[in-house]
Amino acid sequence: MSIVGLLLLGKVLEPLWGAKELLKFIFIVNLSTSACVFVTTIVLYYITQEETYLYTPVSGFYGVLSGLLVGIKQILPDQELNLFVLKISAKWIPSIVAFTSVVVSFFVKESISYLPIILFGIYMSWIYLRYFQRSLEVGLKGDPSDEFSFSSFFPVFLRPVLDPIASIFHKLFCGRSAKPEGTGQTLDGSQFPGLGSIEANRRRERGQRALEQRLAEKPAAVRNTEGTPPPKQQLEDAEDDASDEV
C-alpha cells in the first residue's frame, strides 16, 4: 500500500516540485513525524506511567503518504476526485483521512498505533509547505495564502475558533517581517497584500497544466500502442496515395 500510494501521489507532485524537492519533502516529513511520535510516547508514559506507550510498536510510511495528500491539497485544491459514488475536492482529502483515522481508532484497537503517525504526518507536512518550502518563482519561502491556512483543513463554522490558535504558530514561524530569499526569512502574507493569493494561483495553474498534460499523453500512448500513425504521418500517407493514383 505504501509503494502504490507513493507512486500515485509522487507521479502528480514530482513534475511540479522536481525529484530533488520531492525526496527532500519525504525525508523531512518522515524524520519530523517520527521525532514527534517518539516525544509524544515518552510524554504519555511520564504522565500515565503506562509501559504500553514505551513498548507498543509505532512505525510506518503513512505519515509521508498523508503529507503527500497535503501537497495535493496545496497544488490542486479544486480538483474533484471520484470516491465510490461521491465527488470530493482534493483540498478535503487530508481532512477526511484524519477524521476517518480518528473514528476507526475508537472501534479497531490495532489502528491506534497508526493514528499519531497520520496526524503528525499531516501537520508536519503542512508546517513545511506553509513556512519553509522555497519557491523559486517569487524567491521566498512558504505559502501564505488563506486557501492553505491551518483552518482550511476544517469546516467553515470551526474556523473562527481555530484561527486564534493557529495565529500562535504563525507568530512563532513568521514573527519577523518577510524579506527576499537571500535573507532566508519566511514570507508573511500580511506584509505583501495579495501576494499569497498570487502565489496560490500560480501553484494551482502549474498543477492544472501538469494534470492536463498528463491526461493528454494517455490518448497519444493508446494511439501509438494500437499502431495508429500520428496526424502528420497520416497526411503524408494520403499525399503518397494521391501521387500513386496520378
PDB file of N, CA, C and O in Angstrom, residues 97-165:
ATOM      1  N   VAL A  97      -9.051  11.899   5.652  1.00  0.00           N
ATOM      2  CA  VAL A  97      -8.161  10.837   6.128  1.00  0.00           C
ATOM      3  C   VAL A  97      -7.949  10.953   7.637  1.00  0.00           C
ATOM      4  O   VAL A  97      -8.006   9.949   8.364  1.00  0.00           O
ATOM      5  N   ALA A  98      -7.722  12.168   8.123  1.00  0.00           N
ATOM      6  CA  ALA A  98      -7.516  12.363   9.561  1.00  0.00           C
ATOM      7  C   ALA A  98      -8.780  12.013  10.348  1.00  0.00           C
ATOM      8  O   ALA A  98      -8.713  11.319  11.374  1.00  0.00           O
ATOM      9  N   PHE A  99      -9.929  12.475   9.889  1.00  0.00           N
ATOM     10  CA  PHE A  99     -11.185  12.199  10.588  1.00  0.00           C
ATOM     11  C   PHE A  99     -11.502  10.702  10.586  1.00  0.00           C
ATOM     12  O   PHE A  99     -11.898  10.133  11.615  1.00  0.00           O
ATOM     13  N   THR A 100     -11.302  10.054   9.447  1.00  0.00           N
ATOM     14  CA  THR A 100     -11.563   8.609   9.368  1.00  0.00           C
ATOM     15  C   THR A 100     -10.636   7.830  10.285  1.00  0.00           C
ATOM     16  O   THR A 100     -11.070   6.864  10.941  1.00  0.00           O
ATOM     17  N   SER A 101      -9.374   8.245  10.359  1.00  0.00           N
ATOM     18  CA  SER A 101      -8.416   7.549  11.228  1.00  0.00           C
ATOM     19  C   SER A 101      -8.820   7.667  12.690  1.00  0.00           C
ATOM     20  O   SER A 101      -8.718   6.692  13.451  1.00  0.00           O
ATOM     21  N   VAL A 102      -9.287   8.845  13.095  1.00  0.00           N
ATOM     22  CA  VAL A 102      -9.707   9.043  14.485  1.00  0.00           C
ATOM     23  C   VAL A 102     -10.927   8.182  14.794  1.00  0.00           C
ATOM     24  O   VAL A 102     -11.003   7.534  15.851  1.00  0.00           O
ATOM     25  N   VAL A 103     -11.894   8.155  13.883  1.00  0.00           N
ATOM     26  CA  VAL A 103     -13.116   7.382  14.115  1.00  0.00           C
ATOM     27  C   VAL A 103     -12.805   5.888  14.177  1.00  0.00           C
ATOM     28  O   VAL A 103     -13.292   5.168  15.059  1.00  0.00           O
ATOM     29  N   VAL A 104     -11.983   5.405  13.243  1.00  0.00           N
ATOM     30  CA  VAL A 104     -11.654   3.977  13.214  1.00  0.00           C
ATOM     31  C   VAL A 104     -10.897   3.559  14.464  1.00  0.00           C
ATOM     32  O   VAL A 104     -11.067   2.440  14.964  1.00  0.00           O
ATOM     33  N   SER A 105     -10.075   4.444  15.015  1.00  0.00           N
ATOM     34  CA  SER A 105      -9.293   4.096  16.200  1.00  0.00           C
ATOM     35  C   SER A 105     -10.174   3.813  17.421  1.00  0.00           C
ATOM     36  O   SER A 105      -9.746   3.115  18.339  1.00  0.00           O
ATOM     37  N   PHE A 106     -11.396   4.326  17.437  1.00  0.00           N
ATOM     38  CA  PHE A 106     -12.305   4.056  18.549  1.00  0.00           C
ATOM     39  C   PHE A 106     -12.865   2.638  18.484  1.00  0.00           C
ATOM     40  O   PHE A 106     -13.261   2.062  19.503  1.00  0.00           O
ATOM     41  N   PHE A 107     -12.918   2.074  17.283  1.00  0.00           N
ATOM     42  CA  PHE A 107     -13.547   0.766  17.102  1.00  0.00           C
ATOM     43  C   PHE A 107     -12.539  -0.348  16.837  1.00  0.00           C
ATOM     44  O   PHE A 107     -12.802  -1.508  17.146  1.00  0.00           O
ATOM     45  N   VAL A 108     -11.408  -0.006  16.257  1.00  0.00           N
ATOM     46  CA  VAL A 108     -10.376  -1.002  15.953  1.00  0.00           C
ATOM     47  C   VAL A 108      -9.136  -0.647  16.770  1.00  0.00           C
ATOM     48  O   VAL A 108      -8.450   0.339  16.480  1.00  0.00           O
ATOM     49  N   LYS A 109      -8.870  -1.438  17.780  1.00  0.00           N
ATOM     50  CA  LYS A 109      -7.791  -1.121  18.712  1.00  0.00           C
ATOM     51  C   LYS A 109      -6.435  -1.131  18.028  1.00  0.00           C
ATOM     52  O   LYS A 109      -5.539  -0.341  18.363  1.00  0.00           O
ATOM     53  N   GLU A 110      -6.245  -2.027  17.063  1.00  0.00           N
ATOM     54  CA  GLU A 110      -4.943  -2.140  16.403  1.00  0.00           C
ATOM     55  C   GLU A 110      -4.590  -0.886  15.595  1.00  0.00           C
ATOM     56  O   GLU A 110      -3.420  -0.626  15.325  1.00  0.00           O
ATOM     57  N   SER A 111      -5.604  -0.129  15.183  1.00  0.00           N
ATOM     58  CA  SER A 111      -5.342   1.037  14.343  1.00  0.00           C
ATOM     59  C   SER A 111      -4.842   2.242  15.129  1.00  0.00           C
ATOM     60  O   SER A 111      -4.429   3.239  14.532  1.00  0.00           O
ATOM     61  N   ILE A 112      -4.883   2.159  16.466  1.00  0.00           N
ATOM     62  CA  ILE A 112      -4.441   3.294  17.277  1.00  0.00           C
ATOM     63  C   ILE A 112      -2.960   3.588  17.046  1.00  0.00           C
ATOM     64  O   ILE A 112      -2.525   4.743  17.094  1.00  0.00           O
ATOM     65  N   SER A 113      -2.179   2.554  16.778  1.00  0.00           N
ATOM     66  CA  SER A 113      -0.743   2.767  16.579  1.00  0.00           C
ATOM     67  C   SER A 113      -0.452   3.574  15.311  1.00  0.00           C
ATOM     68  O   SER A 113       0.620   4.190  15.200  1.00  0.00           O
ATOM     69  N   TYR A 114      -1.372   3.577  14.344  1.00  0.00           N
ATOM     70  CA  TYR A 114      -1.166   4.354  13.124  1.00  0.00           C
ATOM     71  C   TYR A 114      -1.674   5.788  13.253  1.00  0.00           C
ATOM     72  O   TYR A 114      -1.289   6.649  12.457  1.00  0.00           O
ATOM     73  N   LEU A 115      -2.532   6.040  14.225  1.00  0.00           N
ATOM     74  CA  LEU A 115      -3.166   7.357  14.338  1.00  0.00           C
ATOM     75  C   LEU A 115      -2.160   8.490  14.530  1.00  0.00           C
ATOM     76  O   LEU A 115      -2.231   9.494  13.801  1.00  0.00           O
ATOM     77  N   PRO A 116      -1.222   8.416  15.482  1.00  0.00           N
ATOM     78  CA  PRO A 116      -0.291   9.548  15.644  1.00  0.00           C
ATOM     79  C   PRO A 116       0.585   9.771  14.422  1.00  0.00           C
ATOM     80  O   PRO A 116       0.948  10.924  14.126  1.00  0.00           O
ATOM     81  N   ILE A 117       0.926   8.709  13.709  1.00  0.00           N
ATOM     82  CA  ILE A 117       1.757   8.872  12.510  1.00  0.00           C
ATOM     83  C   ILE A 117       1.003   9.654  11.451  1.00  0.00           C
ATOM     84  O   ILE A 117       1.543  10.566  10.813  1.00  0.00           O
ATOM     85  N   ILE A 118      -0.266   9.323  11.244  1.00  0.00           N
ATOM     86  CA  ILE A 118      -1.068  10.002  10.227  1.00  0.00           C
ATOM     87  C   ILE A 118      -1.286  11.469  10.598  1.00  0.00           C
ATOM     88  O   ILE A 118      -1.109  12.365   9.772  1.00  0.00           O
ATOM     89  N   LEU A 119      -1.647  11.719  11.854  1.00  0.00           N
ATOM     90  CA  LEU A 119      -1.936  13.092  12.272  1.00  0.00           C
ATOM     91  C   LEU A 119      -0.685  13.965  12.240  1.00  0.00           C
ATOM     92  O   LEU A 119      -0.710  15.096  11.741  1.00  0.00           O
ATOM     93  N   PHE A 120       0.421  13.437  12.771  1.00  0.00           N
ATOM     94  CA  PHE A 120       1.663  14.214  12.736  1.00  0.00           C
ATOM     95  C   PHE A 120       2.176  14.370  11.306  1.00  0.00           C
ATOM     96  O   PHE A 120       2.796  15.394  10.979  1.00  0.00           O
ATOM     97  N   GLY A 121       1.945  13.370  10.457  1.00  0.00           N
ATOM     98  CA  GLY A 121       2.360  13.492   9.057  1.00  0.00           C
ATOM     99  C   GLY A 121       1.643  14.627   8.354  1.00  0.00           C
ATOM    100  O   GLY A 121       2.258  15.407   7.602  1.00  0.00           O
ATOM    101  N   ILE A 122       0.343  14.759   8.609  1.00  0.00           N
ATOM    102  CA  ILE A 122      -0.423  15.850   8.012  1.00  0.00           C
ATOM    103  C   ILE A 122       0.054  17.195   8.552  1.00  0.00           C
ATOM    104  O   ILE A 122       0.271  18.153   7.794  1.00  0.00           O
ATOM    105  N   TYR A 123       0.250  17.247   9.863  1.00  0.00           N
ATOM    106  CA  TYR A 123       0.600  18.533  10.474  1.00  0.00           C
ATOM    107  C   TYR A 123       2.014  18.976  10.113  1.00  0.00           C
ATOM    108  O   TYR A 123       2.243  20.151   9.765  1.00  0.00           O
ATOM    109  N   MET A 124       2.986  18.069  10.169  1.00  0.00           N
ATOM    110  CA  MET A 124       4.362  18.448   9.879  1.00  0.00           C
ATOM    111  C   MET A 124       4.556  18.794   8.404  1.00  0.00           C
ATOM    112  O   MET A 124       5.348  19.677   8.066  1.00  0.00           O
ATOM    113  N   SER A 125       3.853  18.102   7.525  1.00  0.00           N
ATOM    114  CA  SER A 125       3.947  18.445   6.101  1.00  0.00           C
ATOM    115  C   SER A 125       3.343  19.816   5.834  1.00  0.00           C
ATOM    116  O   SER A 125       3.859  20.591   5.014  1.00  0.00           O
ATOM    117  N   TRP A 126       2.247  20.140   6.543  1.00  0.00           N
ATOM    118  CA  TRP A 126       1.658  21.475   6.380  1.00  0.00           C
ATOM    119  C   TRP A 126       2.620  22.547   6.876  1.00  0.00           C
ATOM    120  O   TRP A 126       2.764  23.595   6.233  1.00  0.00           O
ATOM    121  N   ILE A 127       3.285  22.325   8.000  1.00  0.00           N
ATOM    122  CA  ILE A 127       4.249  23.302   8.513  1.00  0.00           C
ATOM    123  C   ILE A 127       5.371  23.529   7.500  1.00  0.00           C
ATOM    124  O   ILE A 127       5.768  24.663   7.225  1.00  0.00           O
ATOM    125  N   TYR A 128       5.873  22.453   6.922  1.00  0.00           N
ATOM    126  CA  TYR A 128       6.962  22.607   5.956  1.00  0.00           C
ATOM    127  C   TYR A 128       6.506  23.368   4.713  1.00  0.00           C
ATOM    128  O   TYR A 128       7.188  24.298   4.258  1.00  0.00           O
ATOM    129  N   LEU A 129       5.354  22.985   4.166  1.00  0.00           N
ATOM    130  CA  LEU A 129       4.871  23.651   2.956  1.00  0.00           C
ATOM    131  C   LEU A 129       4.419  25.079   3.244  1.00  0.00           C
ATOM    132  O   LEU A 129       4.567  25.958   2.398  1.00  0.00           O
ATOM    133  N   ARG A 130       3.895  25.312   4.412  1.00  0.00           N
ATOM    134  CA  ARG A 130       3.376  26.628   4.761  1.00  0.00           C
ATOM    135  C   ARG A 130       4.478  27.636   5.024  1.00  0.00           C
ATOM    136  O   ARG A 130       4.361  28.820   4.649  1.00  0.00           O
ATOM    137  N   TYR A 131       5.578  27.200   5.660  1.00  0.00           N
ATOM    138  CA  TYR A 131       6.570  28.145   6.150  1.00  0.00           C
ATOM    139  C   TYR A 131       7.976  27.955   5.592  1.00  0.00           C
ATOM    140  O   TYR A 131       8.768  28.903   5.635  1.00  0.00           O
ATOM    141  N   PHE A 132       8.319  26.787   5.085  1.00  0.00           N
ATOM    142  CA  PHE A 132       9.725  26.520   4.782  1.00  0.00           C
ATOM    143  C   PHE A 132      10.016  26.131   3.340  1.00  0.00           C
ATOM    144  O   PHE A 132      11.155  26.269   2.907  1.00  0.00           O
ATOM    145  N   GLN A 133       9.065  25.617   2.598  1.00  0.00           N
ATOM    146  CA  GLN A 133       9.372  25.212   1.226  1.00  0.00           C
ATOM    147  C   GLN A 133       9.725  26.436   0.392  1.00  0.00           C
ATOM    148  O   GLN A 133       8.981  27.415   0.359  1.00  0.00           O
ATOM    149  N   ARG A 134      10.830  26.361  -0.291  1.00  0.00           N
ATOM    150  CA  ARG A 134      11.333  27.506  -1.045  1.00  0.00           C
ATOM    151  C   ARG A 134      10.656  27.570  -2.409  1.00  0.00           C
ATOM    152  O   ARG A 134      10.591  26.592  -3.136  1.00  0.00           O
ATOM    153  N   SER A 135      10.135  28.747  -2.728  1.00  0.00           N
ATOM    154  CA  SER A 135       9.509  28.986  -4.026  1.00  0.00           C
ATOM    155  C   SER A 135      10.462  29.784  -4.899  1.00  0.00           C
ATOM    156  O   SER A 135      10.801  30.934  -4.592  1.00  0.00           O
ATOM    157  N   LEU A 136      10.905  29.166  -5.994  1.00  0.00           N
ATOM    158  CA  LEU A 136      11.874  29.817  -6.865  1.00  0.00           C
ATOM    159  C   LEU A 136      11.234  30.932  -7.677  1.00  0.00           C
ATOM    160  O   LEU A 136      11.930  31.843  -8.143  1.00  0.00           O
ATOM    161  N   GLU A 137       9.915  30.900  -7.863  1.00  0.00           N
ATOM    162  CA  GLU A 137       9.264  31.894  -8.699  1.00  0.00           C
ATOM    163  C   GLU A 137       9.257  33.279  -8.052  1.00  0.00           C
ATOM    164  O   GLU A 137       9.465  34.285  -8.722  1.00  0.00           O
ATOM    165  N   VAL A 138       8.975  33.325  -6.758  1.00  0.00           N
ATOM    166  CA  VAL A 138       8.916  34.615  -6.060  1.00  0.00           C
ATOM    167  C   VAL A 138      10.111  34.831  -5.156  1.00  0.00           C
ATOM    168  O   VAL A 138      10.249  35.889  -4.554  1.00  0.00           O
ATOM    169  N   GLY A 139      10.994  33.840  -5.044  1.00  0.00           N
ATOM    170  CA  GLY A 139      12.195  33.998  -4.239  1.00  0.00           C
ATOM    171  C   GLY A 139      11.941  34.055  -2.753  1.00  0.00           C
ATOM    172  O   GLY A 139      12.716  34.675  -2.024  1.00  0.00           O
ATOM    173  N   LEU A 140      10.867  33.450  -2.278  1.00  0.00           N
ATOM    174  CA  LEU A 140      10.529  33.471  -0.866  1.00  0.00           C
ATOM    175  C   LEU A 140      10.148  32.067  -0.414  1.00  0.00           C
ATOM    176  O   LEU A 140      10.000  31.155  -1.223  1.00  0.00           O
ATOM    177  N   LYS A 141      10.012  31.925   0.894  1.00  0.00           N
ATOM    178  CA  LYS A 141       9.658  30.635   1.462  1.00  0.00           C
ATOM    179  C   LYS A 141       8.195  30.593   1.857  1.00  0.00           C
ATOM    180  O   LYS A 141       7.630  31.585   2.294  1.00  0.00           O
ATOM    181  N   GLY A 142       7.609  29.414   1.724  1.00  0.00           N
ATOM    182  CA  GLY A 142       6.286  29.187   2.262  1.00  0.00           C
ATOM    183  C   GLY A 142       5.156  29.545   1.324  1.00  0.00           C
ATOM    184  O   GLY A 142       5.348  30.016   0.207  1.00  0.00           O
ATOM    185  N   ASP A 143       3.943  29.273   1.802  1.00  0.00           N
ATOM    186  CA  ASP A 143       2.714  29.542   1.063  1.00  0.00           C
ATOM    187  C   ASP A 143       1.764  30.270   2.009  1.00  0.00           C
ATOM    188  O   ASP A 143       1.054  29.636   2.794  1.00  0.00           O
ATOM    189  N   PRO A 144       1.717  31.601   1.975  1.00  0.00           N
ATOM    190  CA  PRO A 144       0.919  32.358   2.941  1.00  0.00           C
ATOM    191  C   PRO A 144      -0.540  32.533   2.560  1.00  0.00           C
ATOM    192  O   PRO A 144      -1.258  33.292   3.209  1.00  0.00           O
ATOM    193  N   SER A 145      -0.997  31.875   1.507  1.00  0.00           N
ATOM    194  CA  SER A 145      -2.361  32.081   1.041  1.00  0.00           C
ATOM    195  C   SER A 145      -3.376  31.600   2.068  1.00  0.00           C
ATOM    196  O   SER A 145      -3.132  30.652   2.826  1.00  0.00           O
ATOM    197  N   ASP A 146      -4.526  32.252   2.085  1.00  0.00           N
ATOM    198  CA  ASP A 146      -5.594  31.872   3.006  1.00  0.00           C
ATOM    199  C   ASP A 146      -6.156  30.496   2.671  1.00  0.00           C
ATOM    200  O   ASP A 146      -6.678  29.806   3.550  1.00  0.00           O
ATOM    201  N   GLU A 147      -6.066  30.100   1.393  1.00  0.00           N
ATOM    202  CA  GLU A 147      -6.584  28.793   0.988  1.00  0.00           C
ATOM    203  C   GLU A 147      -5.776  27.636   1.570  1.00  0.00           C
ATOM    204  O   GLU A 147      -6.229  26.494   1.544  1.00  0.00           O
ATOM    205  N   PHE A 148      -4.569  27.954   2.102  1.00  0.00           N
ATOM    206  CA  PHE A 148      -3.714  26.903   2.660  1.00  0.00           C
ATOM    207  C   PHE A 148      -3.444  27.157   4.137  1.00  0.00           C
ATOM    208  O   PHE A 148      -2.472  26.660   4.685  1.00  0.00           O
ATOM    209  N   SER A 149      -4.292  27.913   4.781  1.00  0.00           N
ATOM    210  CA  SER A 149      -4.138  28.154   6.212  1.00  0.00           C
ATOM    211  C   SER A 149      -4.503  26.899   7.003  1.00  0.00           C
ATOM    212  O   SER A 149      -5.108  25.960   6.471  1.00  0.00           O
ATOM    213  N   PHE A 150      -4.140  26.886   8.285  1.00  0.00           N
ATOM    214  CA  PHE A 150      -4.434  25.718   9.121  1.00  0.00           C
ATOM    215  C   PHE A 150      -5.935  25.481   9.243  1.00  0.00           C
ATOM    216  O   PHE A 150      -6.406  24.346   9.229  1.00  0.00           O
ATOM    217  N   SER A 151      -6.707  26.567   9.334  1.00  0.00           N
ATOM    218  CA  SER A 151      -8.153  26.415   9.479  1.00  0.00           C
ATOM    219  C   SER A 151      -8.826  25.909   8.213  1.00  0.00           C
ATOM    220  O   SER A 151      -9.978  25.485   8.256  1.00  0.00           O
ATOM    221  N   SER A 152      -8.115  25.939   7.067  1.00  0.00           N
ATOM    222  CA  SER A 152      -8.716  25.444   5.824  1.00  0.00           C
ATOM    223  C   SER A 152      -8.891  23.935   5.834  1.00  0.00           C
ATOM    224  O   SER A 152      -9.596  23.391   4.973  1.00  0.00           O
ATOM    225  N   PHE A 153      -8.280  23.246   6.800  1.00  0.00           N
ATOM    226  CA  PHE A 153      -8.474  21.800   6.928  1.00  0.00           C
ATOM    227  C   PHE A 153      -9.790  21.458   7.620  1.00  0.00           C
ATOM    228  O   PHE A 153     -10.159  20.282   7.667  1.00  0.00           O
ATOM    229  N   PHE A 154     -10.462  22.458   8.156  1.00  0.00           N
ATOM    230  CA  PHE A 154     -11.655  22.226   8.953  1.00  0.00           C
ATOM    231  C   PHE A 154     -12.859  22.904   8.315  1.00  0.00           C
ATOM    232  O   PHE A 154     -12.706  23.823   7.495  1.00  0.00           O
ATOM    233  N   PRO A 155     -14.070  22.493   8.694  1.00  0.00           N
ATOM    234  CA  PRO A 155     -15.276  23.154   8.182  1.00  0.00           C
ATOM    235  C   PRO A 155     -15.304  24.636   8.533  1.00  0.00           C
ATOM    236  O   PRO A 155     -14.645  25.088   9.468  1.00  0.00           O
ATOM    237  N   VAL A 156     -16.095  25.377   7.781  1.00  0.00           N
ATOM    238  CA  VAL A 156     -16.109  26.830   7.917  1.00  0.00           C
ATOM    239  C   VAL A 156     -16.548  27.258   9.310  1.00  0.00           C
ATOM    240  O   VAL A 156     -16.007  28.225   9.873  1.00  0.00           O
ATOM    241  N   PHE A 157     -17.507  26.552   9.905  1.00  0.00           N
ATOM    242  CA  PHE A 157     -18.040  27.009  11.190  1.00  0.00           C
ATOM    243  C   PHE A 157     -17.030  26.842  12.328  1.00  0.00           C
ATOM    244  O   PHE A 157     -17.205  27.426  13.398  1.00  0.00           O
ATOM    245  N   LEU A 158     -15.972  26.057  12.129  1.00  0.00           N
ATOM    246  CA  LEU A 158     -14.947  25.898  13.160  1.00  0.00           C
ATOM    247  C   LEU A 158     -13.790  26.875  13.018  1.00  0.00           C
ATOM    248  O   LEU A 158     -12.980  27.014  13.936  1.00  0.00           O
ATOM    249  N   ARG A 159     -13.700  27.556  11.918  1.00  0.00           N
ATOM    250  CA  ARG A 159     -12.536  28.398  11.655  1.00  0.00           C
ATOM    251  C   ARG A 159     -12.415  29.590  12.600  1.00  0.00           C
ATOM    252  O   ARG A 159     -11.296  29.942  12.984  1.00  0.00           O
ATOM    253  N   PRO A 160     -13.503  30.256  12.999  1.00  0.00           N
ATOM    254  CA  PRO A 160     -13.339  31.352  13.966  1.00  0.00           C
ATOM    255  C   PRO A 160     -12.724  30.901  15.295  1.00  0.00           C
ATOM    256  O   PRO A 160     -12.057  31.691  15.968  1.00  0.00           O
ATOM    257  N   VAL A 161     -12.926  29.633  15.650  1.00  0.00           N
ATOM    258  CA  VAL A 161     -12.350  29.114  16.889  1.00  0.00           C
ATOM    259  C   VAL A 161     -10.881  28.743  16.690  1.00  0.00           C
ATOM    260  O   VAL A 161     -10.047  28.922  17.582  1.00  0.00           O
ATOM    261  N   LEU A 162     -10.552  28.236  15.511  1.00  0.00           N
ATOM    262  CA  LEU A 162      -9.208  27.727  15.258  1.00  0.00           C
ATOM    263  C   LEU A 162      -8.222  28.823  14.862  1.00  0.00           C
ATOM    264  O   LEU A 162      -7.022  28.679  15.087  1.00  0.00           O
ATOM    265  N   ASP A 163      -8.694  29.882  14.247  1.00  0.00           N
ATOM    266  CA  ASP A 163      -7.784  30.927  13.778  1.00  0.00           C
ATOM    267  C   ASP A 163      -6.945  31.544  14.898  1.00  0.00           C
ATOM    268  O   ASP A 163      -5.738  31.751  14.717  1.00  0.00           O
ATOM    269  N   PRO A 164      -7.508  31.855  16.067  1.00  0.00           N
ATOM    270  CA  PRO A 164      -6.653  32.385  17.139  1.00  0.00           C
ATOM    271  C   PRO A 164      -5.576  31.407  17.594  1.00  0.00           C
ATOM    272  O   PRO A 164      -4.457  31.814  17.913  1.00  0.00           O
ATOM    273  N   ILE A 165      -5.919  30.106  17.601  1.00  0.00           N
ATOM    274  CA  ILE A 165      -4.921  29.104  17.993  1.00  0.00           C
ATOM    275  C   ILE A 165      -3.821  29.010  16.939  1.00  0.00           C
ATOM    276  O   ILE A 165      -2.634  28.948  17.256  1.00  0.00           O
TER     277      ILE A 165
END
